[in-house]
Amino acid sequence: MSDADEPTRYRRMQDLPSTHLLGSGTSLCAGCGGLGAFRELYEVLGERTVVVNAAGCMSLLATHPFTPFRGSWLYSAMASAPAGAQGVRDALDILIAKRRIPADEDLDVVVLTGDGAASGMGLSATSAAIDRGLDFIYLCYDNEGYGNTGQQSSASTPHGARTATDRGPRGYPGVKKDLFALWVANRPAYAATIIAAEPVDLARKVEKAKRMKGPRLLLALAPCPPGWGFDPKDSIEIGRLAVRTGVWPLLEYADGRVVRTKHYEPRLPVERYLERQRRFAHLFEPRRDEQTLAAIQTAVDEACARVT
Ligand SMILES: Cc1ncc(C[n+]2csc(CCOP(=O)(O)OP(=O)(O)O)c2C)c(N)n1
Ligand code: SF4
């Protein structure tokens, strides 16, 4: 049995930790889906964790002299969090080899990054870290834009979404870069898509990632109230709709194959997700953009058909 097939301790909501490891009172937005995913991940990983944080919204978590982390946090430039993680990993390995710290006091090294850095300027550093087999967890919270600087489009912005840089009647003309597929093509130890709105699925994947070694991706869709245009109280509902429409399939890669970890059948029409966000309002008013709506639905159908 491989590590990915081993049973996990998280089967139901009641099994989830309630330790509240991450301190409250950050200056992030209410309803931030990225913070929700990170908070849930931190509960499962525990405080023996070093977080290497690429510049982005989550940089606002720790503002000197305050920190919500129980463990260490290192701030890095946008492109270089994997290089920072390499330095931390090397330092830990040297300290253990010199018996300055016992092996059982080792720490998990976690990169925390937005999609702008992950799928754009940080991609080559990430690819090189995977090539080197770096022993780290890479959490990308994907808010589908450069959130911290006002939701400009990133390479991860979905087709048709309006952003600060795509104000025209058709929204973003490109297609969302598939970071999960890019990682899988590099044959990491583990890769999974997660979302705060599915906390049991998330906890199971974090637990599996924790017991493995090597490069491990956890890619969280991060509903973003100001960037996507919805009320913060609807963040979990928007996340659930992303999964139930197939916009955000919950996937897992291990041992050379990709599987779907949660099925909702029949899938809801993708419009149920789009119509709840101001960034897609131009697809419905003043008249329906049938062409773009059909293109988005077809792309989702095709992506869902590729995974079982
Ligand atoms: C090289 C460089 N260019 C621009 C910036 C300004 N900047 C800081 S955060 C940020 C947005 C990062 O976007 P993303 O990685 O998606 O994270 P998010 O802000 O969405 O959390 C930018 C452009 C920077 N810090 N470094
Ligand atoms: S802009 Fe979006 S991603 Fe950034 S803190 Fe606010 S809700 Fe979170």
Tab-separated table of C-alpha atoms and ligand atoms in Angstrom:
chain	number	residue	atom	x	y	z
A	1	MET	CA	0.000	0.000	0.000
A	2	SER	CA	1.409	3.433	-0.908
A	3	ASP	CA	1.337	6.479	1.394
A	4	ALA	CA	-1.520	7.946	-0.659
A	5	ASP	CA	-3.716	4.864	-0.055
A	6	GLU	CA	-3.174	4.673	3.701
A	7	PRO	CA	-6.333	5.479	5.644
A	8	THR	CA	-6.501	8.998	7.082
A	9	ARG	CA	-7.933	9.977	10.413
A	10	TYR	CA	-10.329	12.508	8.864
A	11	ARG	CA	-13.605	10.952	7.767
A	12	ARG	CA	-16.251	13.390	9.022
A	13	MET	CA	-16.499	17.023	10.144
A	14	GLN	CA	-16.343	15.863	13.774
A	15	ASP	CA	-12.859	14.456	13.159
A	16	LEU	CA	-11.382	17.824	12.184
A	17	PRO	CA	-9.001	19.531	14.605
A	18	SER	CA	-10.370	22.468	16.566
A	19	THR	CA	-7.115	23.739	18.003
A	20	HIS	CA	-7.254	27.202	16.341
A	21	LEU	CA	-3.505	27.285	15.783
A	22	LEU	CA	-3.580	30.393	13.602
A	23	GLY	CA	-4.103	33.547	15.638
A	24	SER	CA	-7.018	35.854	14.895
A	25	GLY	CA	-7.130	39.532	14.003
A	26	THR	CA	-5.240	39.684	10.724
A	27	SER	CA	-5.712	42.527	8.265
A	28	LEU	CA	-6.848	40.228	5.461
A	29	CYS	CA	-10.341	40.678	4.016
A	30	ALA	CA	-13.354	39.060	5.672
A	31	GLY	CA	-14.352	35.902	3.824
A	32	CYS	CA	-10.899	35.374	2.262
A	33	GLY	CA	-10.940	31.884	0.761
A	34	GLY	CA	-7.147	31.737	0.706
A	35	LEU	CA	-6.923	32.427	4.420
A	36	GLY	CA	-9.644	29.829	5.037
A	37	ALA	CA	-7.659	27.158	3.189
A	38	PHE	CA	-4.425	28.101	4.938
A	39	ARG	CA	-6.071	28.093	8.374
A	40	GLU	CA	-7.469	24.603	7.787
A	41	LEU	CA	-4.109	23.377	6.474
A	42	TYR	CA	-2.215	24.797	9.465
A	43	GLU	CA	-4.517	22.957	11.877
A	44	VAL	CA	-3.585	19.626	10.289
A	45	LEU	CA	0.111	20.326	9.734
A	46	GLY	CA	0.590	21.683	13.231
A	47	GLU	CA	2.904	24.280	14.668
A	48	ARG	CA	6.154	22.490	13.796
A	49	THR	CA	6.067	24.285	10.472
A	50	VAL	CA	8.180	26.960	8.789
A	51	VAL	CA	6.124	29.052	6.365
A	52	VAL	CA	8.008	30.701	3.492
A	53	ASN	CA	5.648	33.336	2.159
A	54	ALA	CA	5.961	34.853	-1.320
A	55	ALA	CA	4.861	38.511	-1.455
A	56	GLY	CA	1.087	38.721	-1.846
A	57	CYS	CA	-2.045	39.046	0.273
A	58	MET	CA	-0.794	36.598	2.895
A	59	SER	CA	2.230	38.818	3.564
A	60	LEU	CA	-0.238	40.857	5.614
A	61	LEU	CA	-0.646	37.971	8.061
A	62	ALA	CA	2.486	38.845	10.004
A	63	THR	CA	3.219	42.532	10.550
A	64	HIS	CA	6.152	43.115	12.877
A	65	PRO	CA	6.064	42.710	15.851
A	66	PHE	CA	2.825	40.705	15.595
A	67	THR	CA	2.467	37.212	14.183
A	68	PRO	CA	-0.501	34.821	14.050
A	69	PHE	CA	1.871	31.835	13.591
A	70	ARG	CA	2.930	29.455	16.356
A	71	GLY	CA	6.001	28.518	14.347
A	72	SER	CA	8.374	30.438	12.088
A	73	TRP	CA	7.498	32.595	9.098
A	74	LEU	CA	9.874	33.875	6.443
A	75	TYR	CA	8.913	36.552	3.952
A	76	SER	CA	10.338	36.193	0.442
A	77	ALA	CA	10.254	38.082	-2.846
A	78	MET	CA	7.456	37.074	-5.220
A	79	ALA	CA	9.517	34.763	-7.404
A	80	SER	CA	11.806	33.149	-4.888
A	81	ALA	CA	9.818	31.358	-2.179
A	82	PRO	CA	10.959	27.881	-3.397
A	83	ALA	CA	14.586	29.085	-3.172
A	84	GLY	CA	13.867	30.333	0.366
A	85	ALA	CA	12.366	26.941	1.204
A	86	GLN	CA	15.547	25.266	-0.095
A	87	GLY	CA	17.640	27.398	2.273
A	88	VAL	CA	15.435	26.561	5.251
A	89	ARG	CA	15.438	22.844	4.367
A	90	ASP	CA	19.243	22.830	3.993
A	91	ALA	CA	19.684	24.614	7.324
A	92	LEU	CA	17.444	22.106	9.083
A	93	ASP	CA	19.286	19.168	7.500
A	94	ILE	CA	22.671	20.577	8.568
A	95	LEU	CA	21.476	21.208	12.124
A	96	ILE	CA	20.145	17.648	12.331
A	97	ALA	CA	23.362	16.184	10.835
A	98	LYS	CA	25.435	18.133	13.400
A	99	ARG	CA	23.062	16.970	16.162
A	100	ARG	CA	22.255	20.551	17.043
A	101	ILE	CA	18.585	19.522	16.879
A	102	PRO	CA	17.257	15.968	17.239
A	103	ALA	CA	15.804	14.402	14.074
A	104	ASP	CA	12.403	14.047	15.699
A	105	GLU	CA	12.263	17.844	16.117
A	106	ASP	CA	12.434	18.399	12.379
A	107	LEU	CA	10.027	20.950	10.870
A	108	ASP	CA	7.799	20.885	7.780
A	109	VAL	CA	8.810	23.505	5.229
A	110	VAL	CA	5.820	25.115	3.511
A	111	VAL	CA	5.754	27.639	0.688
A	112	LEU	CA	2.704	29.895	0.837
A	113	THR	CA	2.054	31.744	-2.418
A	114	GLY	CA	-0.615	33.324	-4.576
A	115	ASP	CA	-1.329	32.228	-8.133
A	116	GLY	CA	0.350	35.283	-9.645
A	117	ALA	CA	3.711	34.267	-8.235
A	118	ALA	CA	3.022	30.538	-8.614
A	119	SER	CA	1.983	30.504	-12.249
A	120	GLY	CA	4.006	33.500	-13.377
A	121	MET	CA	7.292	34.824	-12.078
A	122	GLY	CA	7.819	32.052	-9.493
A	123	LEU	CA	7.311	29.188	-11.921
A	124	SER	CA	10.940	28.572	-12.870
A	125	ALA	CA	12.083	28.562	-9.225
A	126	THR	CA	9.313	26.078	-8.479
A	127	SER	CA	10.178	23.865	-11.430
A	128	ALA	CA	13.846	23.815	-10.383
A	129	ALA	CA	12.890	22.922	-6.792
A	130	ILE	CA	10.807	19.978	-8.076
A	131	ASP	CA	13.742	18.876	-10.277
A	132	ARG	CA	15.997	18.889	-7.207
A	133	GLY	CA	13.455	16.809	-5.300
A	134	LEU	CA	13.200	19.468	-2.587
A	135	ASP	CA	11.373	18.156	0.469
A	136	PHE	CA	8.636	20.773	0.840
A	137	ILE	CA	4.901	21.438	0.684
A	138	TYR	CA	3.808	24.128	-1.766
A	139	LEU	CA	0.460	25.741	-0.944
A	140	CYS	CA	-0.853	28.001	-3.682
A	141	TYR	CA	-4.036	29.902	-2.817
A	142	ASP	CA	-5.488	30.652	-6.219
A	143	ASN	CA	-7.592	33.817	-6.159
A	144	GLU	CA	-7.215	33.962	-9.940
A	145	GLY	CA	-5.468	37.324	-10.036
A	146	TYR	CA	-2.909	39.610	-8.434
A	147	GLY	CA	-5.113	40.161	-5.391
A	148	ASN	CA	-2.838	42.224	-3.185
A	149	THR	CA	-2.363	44.918	-5.804
A	150	GLY	CA	-6.012	45.178	-6.890
A	151	GLN	CA	-6.920	41.990	-8.844
A	152	GLN	CA	-5.083	42.517	-12.076
A	153	SER	CA	-5.319	39.416	-14.291
A	154	SER	CA	-2.733	36.695	-13.751
A	155	ALA	CA	-1.950	33.635	-15.871
A	156	SER	CA	-4.469	31.872	-13.629
A	157	THR	CA	-7.427	34.159	-14.408
A	158	PRO	CA	-10.359	32.257	-15.942
A	159	HIS	CA	-11.608	32.985	-19.450
A	160	GLY	CA	-14.179	35.782	-19.548
A	161	ALA	CA	-13.586	37.196	-16.029
A	162	ARG	CA	-13.389	40.950	-15.610
A	163	THR	CA	-10.308	42.092	-13.726
A	164	ALA	CA	-8.636	45.445	-13.038
A	165	THR	CA	-6.763	45.001	-16.327
A	166	ASP	CA	-9.549	43.403	-18.400
A	167	ARG	CA	-12.439	45.857	-18.358
A	168	GLY	CA	-13.786	45.159	-21.858
A	169	PRO	CA	-17.087	43.463	-22.746
A	170	ARG	CA	-15.514	39.997	-23.013
A	171	GLY	CA	-13.331	40.097	-19.872
A	172	TYR	CA	-10.044	38.172	-19.781
A	173	PRO	CA	-9.397	36.785	-23.270
A	174	GLY	CA	-6.928	34.069	-22.221
A	175	VAL	CA	-7.490	30.719	-20.529
A	176	LYS	CA	-6.520	29.745	-16.999
A	177	LYS	CA	-3.084	28.166	-16.775
A	178	ASP	CA	-3.323	24.615	-15.390
A	179	LEU	CA	-0.839	24.699	-12.500
A	180	PHE	CA	-1.943	21.262	-11.279
A	181	ALA	CA	-1.132	19.716	-14.686
A	182	LEU	CA	2.205	21.537	-14.795
A	183	TRP	CA	3.173	20.024	-11.451
A	184	VAL	CA	1.934	16.564	-12.428
A	185	ALA	CA	4.015	16.724	-15.614
A	186	ASN	CA	7.044	17.231	-13.360
A	187	ARG	CA	6.188	14.017	-11.427
A	188	PRO	CA	6.169	15.375	-7.850
A	189	ALA	CA	5.676	13.153	-4.805
A	190	TYR	CA	2.102	14.374	-4.435
A	191	ALA	CA	-0.307	16.981	-5.841
A	192	ALA	CA	-3.894	17.805	-4.951
A	193	THR	CA	-6.533	20.455	-5.505
A	194	ILE	CA	-8.344	21.591	-2.367
A	195	ILE	CA	-10.792	24.252	-1.191
A	196	ALA	CA	-11.733	25.608	2.247
A	197	ALA	CA	-15.404	24.822	1.532
A	198	GLU	CA	-14.588	21.073	1.545
A	199	PRO	CA	-12.678	20.838	4.842
A	200	VAL	CA	-12.695	17.042	5.249
A	201	ASP	CA	-11.329	16.476	1.740
A	202	LEU	CA	-8.742	19.201	2.457
A	203	ALA	CA	-7.687	17.696	5.795
A	204	ARG	CA	-7.290	14.220	4.283
A	205	LYS	CA	-5.021	15.581	1.570
A	206	VAL	CA	-2.925	17.655	3.976
A	207	GLU	CA	-2.466	14.630	6.224
A	208	LYS	CA	-1.337	12.522	3.251
A	209	ALA	CA	1.041	15.253	2.070
A	210	LYS	CA	2.471	15.579	5.583
A	211	ARG	CA	3.515	11.957	5.791
A	212	MET	CA	5.321	12.024	2.439
A	213	LYS	CA	8.701	13.451	1.468
A	214	GLY	CA	9.684	15.413	-1.643
A	215	PRO	CA	7.878	18.136	-3.581
A	216	ARG	CA	4.169	18.236	-2.744
A	217	LEU	CA	1.565	20.619	-4.195
A	218	LEU	CA	-1.649	21.679	-2.481
A	219	LEU	CA	-3.541	23.984	-4.834
A	220	ALA	CA	-6.484	25.773	-3.211
A	221	LEU	CA	-9.123	27.715	-5.105
A	222	ALA	CA	-9.474	30.915	-3.057
A	223	PRO	CA	-12.785	32.743	-3.447
A	224	CYS	CA	-11.910	36.437	-3.045
A	225	PRO	CA	-14.801	38.763	-2.077
A	226	PRO	CA	-13.349	42.080	-3.340
A	227	GLY	CA	-11.587	40.639	-6.380
A	228	TRP	CA	-14.455	38.441	-7.577
A	229	GLY	CA	-17.303	40.672	-6.381
A	230	PHE	CA	-19.448	38.866	-3.823
A	231	ASP	CA	-20.496	39.321	-0.215
A	232	PRO	CA	-17.893	37.897	2.240
A	233	LYS	CA	-20.596	35.808	3.914
A	234	ASP	CA	-21.023	33.844	0.656
A	235	SER	CA	-17.406	32.715	0.414
A	236	ILE	CA	-18.057	29.094	1.414
A	237	GLU	CA	-21.128	28.878	-0.815
A	238	ILE	CA	-19.167	30.190	-3.823
A	239	GLY	CA	-16.496	27.592	-3.082
A	240	ARG	CA	-19.071	24.805	-2.924
A	241	LEU	CA	-20.548	25.961	-6.234
A	242	ALA	CA	-17.073	25.866	-7.807
A	243	VAL	CA	-16.836	22.177	-6.878
A	244	ARG	CA	-20.448	21.249	-7.686
A	245	THR	CA	-20.354	22.845	-11.140
A	246	GLY	CA	-17.025	21.145	-11.976
A	247	VAL	CA	-15.189	24.479	-12.229
A	248	TRP	CA	-12.882	23.227	-9.433
A	249	PRO	CA	-12.694	19.420	-9.493
A	250	LEU	CA	-11.130	17.938	-6.356
A	251	LEU	CA	-8.150	15.944	-7.648
A	252	GLU	CA	-5.266	13.990	-6.257
A	253	TYR	CA	-2.067	12.842	-7.954
A	254	ALA	CA	0.108	10.120	-6.435
A	255	ASP	CA	1.933	7.071	-7.745
A	256	GLY	CA	1.678	8.259	-11.347
A	257	ARG	CA	-2.087	8.672	-11.607
A	258	VAL	CA	-4.680	11.397	-11.105
A	259	VAL	CA	-7.957	10.542	-9.366
A	260	ARG	CA	-11.036	12.550	-8.438
A	261	THR	CA	-11.541	12.505	-4.655
A	262	LYS	CA	-15.117	13.777	-4.541
A	263	HIS	CA	-17.938	13.449	-7.052
A	264	TYR	CA	-21.083	15.510	-7.210
A	265	GLU	CA	-23.407	14.125	-9.875
A	266	PRO	CA	-25.226	15.497	-11.683
A	267	ARG	CA	-22.989	18.520	-11.988
A	268	LEU	CA	-24.720	21.903	-11.709
A	269	PRO	CA	-24.603	24.185	-14.780
A	270	VAL	CA	-21.576	26.467	-14.596
A	271	GLU	CA	-23.847	29.522	-14.770
A	272	ARG	CA	-24.926	28.849	-11.182
A	273	TYR	CA	-21.351	29.700	-10.165
A	274	LEU	CA	-20.739	32.555	-12.609
A	275	GLU	CA	-23.957	34.467	-11.908
A	276	ARG	CA	-23.009	34.926	-8.230
A	277	GLN	CA	-19.915	37.025	-8.985
A	278	ARG	CA	-19.647	40.592	-10.281
A	279	ARG	CA	-16.559	39.691	-12.327
A	280	PHE	CA	-18.874	37.702	-14.642
A	281	ALA	CA	-21.884	40.078	-14.544
A	282	HIS	CA	-21.174	41.315	-18.107
A	283	LEU	CA	-21.877	37.769	-19.363
A	284	PHE	CA	-25.529	38.163	-18.240
A	285	GLU	CA	-26.279	41.911	-18.575
A	286	PRO	CA	-27.312	43.946	-20.470
A	287	ARG	CA	-27.729	40.795	-22.598
A	288	ARG	CA	-26.498	37.233	-22.292
A	289	ASP	CA	-23.162	36.515	-23.946
A	290	GLU	CA	-24.176	33.052	-25.165
A	291	GLN	CA	-20.885	32.494	-26.948
A	292	THR	CA	-18.680	33.023	-23.890
A	293	LEU	CA	-21.064	31.172	-21.559
A	294	ALA	CA	-21.072	28.167	-23.907
A	295	ALA	CA	-17.275	28.276	-24.245
A	296	ILE	CA	-16.867	28.242	-20.454
A	297	GLN	CA	-19.339	25.359	-20.028
A	298	THR	CA	-17.651	23.332	-22.785
A	299	ALA	CA	-14.205	23.845	-21.255
A	300	VAL	CA	-15.489	22.653	-17.859
A	301	ASP	CA	-17.223	19.620	-19.420
A	302	GLU	CA	-14.059	18.651	-21.277
A	303	ALA	CA	-11.850	19.067	-18.189
A	304	CYS	CA	-14.242	16.943	-16.097
A	305	ALA	CA	-14.332	14.235	-18.777
A	306	ARG	CA	-10.545	13.900	-18.559
A	307	VAL	CA	-10.608	12.783	-14.891
A	308	THR	CA	-12.592	9.902	-13.430
B	1	LIG	C1	8.910	41.608	-8.594
B	1	LIG	C2	7.695	42.204	-7.986
B	1	LIG	N1	6.781	42.808	-8.770
B	1	LIG	C3	5.672	43.329	-8.218
B	1	LIG	C4	5.483	43.281	-6.864
B	1	LIG	C5	4.251	43.929	-6.255
B	1	LIG	N2	3.358	42.909	-5.737
B	1	LIG	C6	3.303	42.602	-4.421
B	1	LIG	S1	2.132	41.471	-4.077
B	1	LIG	C7	1.691	41.387	-5.711
B	1	LIG	C8	0.570	40.499	-6.154
B	1	LIG	C9	0.908	39.046	-6.020
B	1	LIG	O1	-0.110	38.263	-6.615
B	1	LIG	P1	-0.313	36.766	-6.213
B	1	LIG	O2	0.979	36.045	-6.244
B	1	LIG	O3	-1.408	36.206	-7.039
B	1	LIG	O4	-0.764	36.830	-4.704
B	1	LIG	P2	-2.038	37.615	-4.113
B	1	LIG	O5	-1.679	39.048	-4.106
B	1	LIG	O6	-3.196	37.325	-4.999
B	1	LIG	O7	-2.165	37.083	-2.747
B	1	LIG	C10	2.468	42.241	-6.500
B	1	LIG	C11	2.307	42.394	-7.961
B	1	LIG	C12	6.462	42.653	-6.080
B	1	LIG	N3	6.329	42.532	-4.751
B	1	LIG	N4	7.558	42.117	-6.650
B	2	SF4	S1	-7.891	40.483	-1.791
B	2	SF4	FE1	-8.840	38.440	-1.900
B	2	SF4	S2	-7.149	36.969	-1.606
B	2	SF4	FE2	-6.435	38.997	-0.899
B	2	SF4	S3	-6.881	39.037	1.327
B	2	SF4	FE3	-8.635	39.954	0.273
B	2	SF4	S4	-10.057	38.222	-0.035
B	2	SF4	FE4	-8.044	37.345	0.409
